[in-house]
Tab-separated table of C-alpha atoms in Angstrom:
chain	number	residue	atom	x	y	z
R	1	ASP	CA	20.065	102.821	86.308
R	2	THR	CA	18.783	100.897	82.825
R	3	GLY	CA	22.248	100.811	81.038
R	4	VAL	CA	23.936	97.253	80.191
R	5	SER	CA	25.068	95.862	83.391
R	6	GLN	CA	27.636	92.980	84.317
R	7	ASP	CA	28.557	90.679	86.805
R	8	PRO	CA	30.683	90.284	88.086
R	9	ARG	CA	33.238	93.222	87.896
R	10	HIS	CA	36.275	91.507	88.997
R	11	LYS	CA	37.306	87.662	88.792
R	12	ILE	CA	39.996	86.287	90.628
R	13	THR	CA	41.001	82.617	89.520
R	14	LYS	CA	43.240	80.140	89.656
R	15	ARG	CA	44.566	78.358	85.950
R	16	GLY	CA	42.528	75.520	84.995
R	17	GLN	CA	39.450	77.144	86.651
R	18	ASN	CA	36.476	78.000	85.265
R	19	VAL	CA	34.649	81.085	84.787
R	20	THR	CA	31.172	82.534	84.094
R	21	PHE	CA	30.051	86.031	83.515
R	22	ARG	CA	26.759	87.160	83.161
R	23	CYS	CA	25.700	90.896	81.126
R	24	ASP	CA	22.618	92.665	81.408
R	25	PRO	CA	21.547	94.239	78.691
R	26	ILE	CA	19.703	97.448	77.615
R	27	SER	CA	16.331	95.526	77.996
R	28	GLU	CA	15.154	96.470	74.200
R	29	HIS	CA	18.168	95.655	72.475
R	30	ASN	CA	18.169	92.723	70.050
R	31	ARG	CA	21.685	92.887	69.566
R	32	LEU	CA	24.323	92.039	71.978
R	33	TYR	CA	27.688	91.718	71.487
R	34	TRP	CA	31.228	90.111	73.472
R	35	TYR	CA	34.308	91.719	73.566
R	36	ARG	CA	38.028	91.909	74.844
R	37	GLN	CA	39.941	94.283	75.896
R	38	THR	CA	43.418	93.655	76.944
R	39	LEU	CA	46.435	95.996	78.581
R	40	GLY	CA	46.871	99.027	75.909
R	41	GLN	CA	44.904	97.432	73.376
R	42	GLY	CA	41.379	98.231	72.183
R	43	PRO	CA	38.306	96.606	72.592
R	44	GLU	CA	38.145	93.158	70.348
R	45	PHE	CA	34.881	91.866	69.271
R	46	LEU	CA	34.611	88.100	70.327
R	47	THR	CA	30.575	87.088	69.466
R	48	TYR	CA	27.765	89.294	68.419
R	49	PHE	CA	23.663	87.309	68.963
R	50	GLN	CA	20.726	89.016	67.634
R	51	ASN	CA	18.016	87.871	70.354
R	52	GLU	CA	19.375	84.309	70.521
R	53	ALA	CA	20.779	83.525	67.881
R	54	GLN	CA	24.228	83.807	67.956
R	55	LEU	CA	25.444	84.902	64.296
R	56	GLU	CA	29.362	85.907	64.853
R	57	LYS	CA	32.379	84.341	66.596
R	58	SER	CA	35.778	85.467	65.943
R	59	ARG	CA	38.402	83.483	65.888
R	60	LEU	CA	39.944	84.604	69.173
R	61	LEU	CA	36.929	82.555	70.804
R	62	SER	CA	38.504	79.322	71.308
R	63	ASP	CA	37.184	76.058	72.344
R	64	ARG	CA	37.458	76.516	75.773
R	65	PHE	CA	34.785	79.631	75.379
R	66	SER	CA	30.962	79.494	74.949
R	67	ALA	CA	28.526	82.256	75.340
R	68	GLU	CA	24.350	81.617	75.476
R	69	ARG	CA	21.713	84.345	75.441
R	70	PRO	CA	18.839	82.356	76.029
R	71	LYS	CA	15.126	83.959	75.486
R	72	GLY	CA	17.338	86.719	73.896
R	73	SER	CA	17.558	88.880	77.169
R	74	PHE	CA	20.892	87.985	79.480
R	75	SER	CA	23.896	86.779	78.344
R	76	THR	CA	26.245	84.473	79.917
R	77	LEU	CA	30.476	83.954	79.004
R	78	GLU	CA	31.801	81.341	80.088
R	79	ILE	CA	35.883	80.087	79.895
R	80	GLN	CA	36.421	76.978	80.712
R	81	ARG	CA	40.402	75.932	81.957
R	82	THR	CA	41.348	79.577	82.469
R	83	GLU	CA	44.799	80.093	80.917
R	84	GLN	CA	47.034	82.744	82.115
R	85	GLY	CA	46.393	84.407	79.006
R	86	ASP	CA	42.990	85.014	79.419
R	87	SER	CA	43.953	87.574	82.040
R	88	ALA	CA	41.735	90.526	80.135
R	89	MET	CA	38.470	92.503	80.662
R	90	TYR	CA	35.588	91.015	78.992
R	91	LEU	CA	33.008	93.590	77.985
R	92	CYS	CA	30.166	93.564	76.717
R	93	ALA	CA	27.714	96.256	74.248
R	94	SER	CA	24.009	95.784	73.379
R	95	GLY	CA	22.009	97.710	70.689
R	96	GLN	CA	19.123	98.286	68.915
R	97	GLY	CA	18.496	98.806	65.072
R	98	GLY	CA	20.831	99.594	61.936
R	99	THR	CA	24.440	100.748	60.992
R	100	ASN	CA	24.215	104.215	62.240
R	101	THR	CA	22.840	103.513	66.014
R	102	GLU	CA	24.983	103.547	69.049
R	103	ALA	CA	26.442	100.191	71.101
R	104	PHE	CA	25.863	100.868	74.336
R	105	PHE	CA	29.038	99.416	76.501
R	106	GLY	CA	29.001	97.780	80.977
R	107	GLN	CA	31.852	98.630	82.669
R	108	GLY	CA	32.972	94.946	82.019
R	109	THR	CA	34.430	92.201	84.014
R	110	ARG	CA	38.398	92.600	84.200
R	111	LEU	CA	39.576	88.810	85.079
R	112	THR	CA	43.332	87.990	86.466
R	113	VAL	CA	44.076	84.401	85.897
R	114	VAL	CA	46.699	83.257	88.341
B	1	GLY	CA	39.993	93.694	56.904
B	2	ASP	CA	39.206	96.077	58.592
B	3	SER	CA	41.616	97.996	60.802
B	4	VAL	CA	42.066	101.739	62.698
B	5	THR	CA	45.580	102.913	64.012
B	6	GLN	CA	45.835	106.274	66.277
B	7	MET	CA	48.142	108.241	67.530
B	8	GLU	CA	49.523	106.364	70.369
B	9	GLY	CA	50.238	107.879	73.719
B	10	PRO	CA	49.999	108.756	76.151
B	11	VAL	CA	49.772	112.407	75.830
B	12	THR	CA	50.048	115.089	78.561
B	13	LEU	CA	48.759	118.822	77.996
B	14	SER	CA	48.223	121.674	80.165
B	15	GLU	CA	44.700	122.536	80.725
B	16	GLU	CA	42.839	124.654	78.117
B	17	ALA	CA	46.023	123.606	75.059
B	18	PHE	CA	44.328	122.273	71.950
B	19	LEU	CA	44.456	118.745	71.302
B	20	THR	CA	44.225	116.474	68.766
B	21	ILE	CA	44.751	112.685	68.381
B	22	ASN	CA	45.002	111.332	64.890
B	23	CYS	CA	42.749	108.616	63.336
B	24	THR	CA	43.181	106.601	60.049
B	25	TYR	CA	41.106	103.431	59.280
B	26	THR	CA	41.297	100.592	56.604
B	27	ALA	CA	38.101	99.381	55.611
B	28	THR	CA	36.736	98.372	51.979
B	29	GLY	CA	32.934	99.608	52.366
B	30	TYR	CA	31.992	102.634	53.569
B	31	PRO	CA	32.117	102.385	57.365
B	32	SER	CA	30.700	104.567	60.411
B	33	LEU	CA	33.261	105.990	61.792
B	34	PHE	CA	33.205	106.506	65.836
B	35	TRP	CA	35.471	108.299	68.914
B	36	TYR	CA	34.638	106.238	72.442
B	37	VAL	CA	35.579	107.497	75.151
B	38	GLN	CA	36.754	105.118	78.596
B	39	TYR	CA	37.036	107.461	81.423
B	40	PRO	CA	38.936	105.774	84.802
B	41	GLY	CA	36.861	103.437	86.170
B	42	GLU	CA	33.832	103.368	83.743
B	43	GLY	CA	32.850	102.050	80.646
B	44	LEU	CA	32.974	103.235	76.909
B	45	GLN	CA	30.753	105.577	76.370
B	46	LEU	CA	29.845	107.362	72.621
B	47	LEU	CA	31.982	110.682	72.628
B	48	LEU	CA	30.901	111.203	68.379
B	49	LYS	CA	30.493	109.562	65.182
B	50	ALA	CA	29.822	110.130	61.529
B	51	THR	CA	28.396	108.104	59.182
B	52	LYS	CA	29.743	109.264	55.747
B	53	ALA	CA	31.758	111.351	53.898
B	54	ASP	CA	32.000	115.119	54.542
B	55	ASP	CA	30.000	114.267	57.962
B	56	LYS	CA	31.007	116.624	61.236
B	57	GLY	CA	30.704	114.872	64.378
B	58	SER	CA	31.112	116.905	67.623
B	59	ASN	CA	30.166	116.376	71.313
B	60	LYS	CA	31.265	118.591	74.784
B	61	GLY	CA	33.492	120.588	72.466
B	62	PHE	CA	35.163	117.601	70.682
B	63	GLU	CA	34.735	117.472	67.291
B	64	ALA	CA	36.185	114.978	64.533
B	65	THR	CA	35.104	114.651	60.621
B	66	TYR	CA	35.278	112.005	58.295
B	67	ARG	CA	37.495	112.529	55.756
B	68	LYS	CA	36.849	109.901	52.780
B	69	GLU	CA	39.557	111.242	51.161
B	70	THR	CA	42.545	110.716	53.205
B	71	THR	CA	40.877	107.631	55.407
B	72	SER	CA	40.442	109.332	58.735
B	73	PHE	CA	39.034	110.819	61.264
B	74	HIS	CA	41.305	113.035	63.700
B	75	LEU	CA	39.269	113.980	67.180
B	76	GLU	CA	40.599	117.767	67.973
B	77	LYS	CA	39.143	120.236	71.405
B	78	GLY	CA	40.270	123.680	71.325
B	79	SER	CA	40.659	124.188	74.919
B	80	VAL	CA	41.412	120.750	77.085
B	81	GLN	CA	39.838	120.496	80.543
B	82	VAL	CA	41.677	118.677	83.676
B	83	SER	CA	38.124	116.315	83.284
B	84	ASP	CA	39.075	115.199	79.438
B	85	SER	CA	41.101	113.146	81.117
B	86	ALA	CA	40.898	109.920	80.095
B	87	VAL	CA	41.578	106.808	77.225
B	88	TYR	CA	39.799	107.667	73.752
B	89	PHE	CA	39.360	105.072	70.938
B	90	CYS	CA	38.800	105.389	67.581
B	91	ALA	CA	36.602	103.313	65.980
B	92	LEU	CA	34.820	101.869	62.553
B	93	ARG	CA	31.564	99.842	61.925
B	94	ASN	CA	30.851	98.714	57.763
B	95	SER	CA	27.983	98.994	56.513
B	96	GLY	CA	28.984	95.876	55.016
B	97	GLY	CA	27.284	92.228	56.803
B	98	SER	CA	24.279	93.171	59.557
B	99	ASN	CA	26.815	92.542	62.650
B	100	TYR	CA	26.979	95.850	63.071
B	101	LYS	CA	30.294	94.741	65.374
B	102	LEU	CA	32.676	97.505	65.903
B	103	THR	CA	36.993	97.558	65.200
B	104	PHE	CA	38.527	99.646	67.032
B	105	GLY	CA	41.889	101.252	67.733
B	106	LYS	CA	44.650	100.608	70.362
B	107	GLY	CA	43.909	103.525	71.899
B	108	THR	CA	45.077	106.980	73.339
B	109	LEU	CA	45.596	107.959	77.195
B	110	LEU	CA	45.150	111.599	77.643
B	111	THR	CA	45.983	113.274	80.655
B	112	VAL	CA	45.555	117.139	81.448
B	113	ASN	CA	47.315	118.874	84.090
B	114	PRO	CA	46.016	122.000	85.630
């Protein structure tokens, strides 16, 4: 399978713990995005990488959140000191090229904070 | 800022019925418009897109026309099938800037009964 893969698919954690998610984009894609989707809502943009550079962060991304994309390949999203409000589906997408090209999404990581 | 408003669901139809899911948008500039579909247990998939006014996107019997004058991109299908049951998201990508991020509506759950 050469699509976008995310790991883990599900994560249950206790409030206050740190969690880290991984995204492996399609190999030739230089653009990588993280989105968050809560129940009954559409995905909301969190952050964007072009190659290894993080070029934009949403105000939704509080200082407890950090994302990296070392070497411009896979990316990690870490949430420190998780809160119940962090419970959501975290989606990764990748793309290549200009404004008219498609973004391909992974299946997401569902986080539940108890 | 950019926003997408789509018809609230859930929508329940019988097989072979006609489907319309309304979508309107607010954006600066000239966005590209998309419909994504999320089948149960799967990631978001691009269903169709249109990149300029009066373009019609089509795929798998679904169609949507980019109407700049009414800022709309309504999704239609003439005869739905049980396998079309999914959540449908309308989205836009603004041509301004270079991050090509997507802004999504809240999604519309479609259930098609045999």
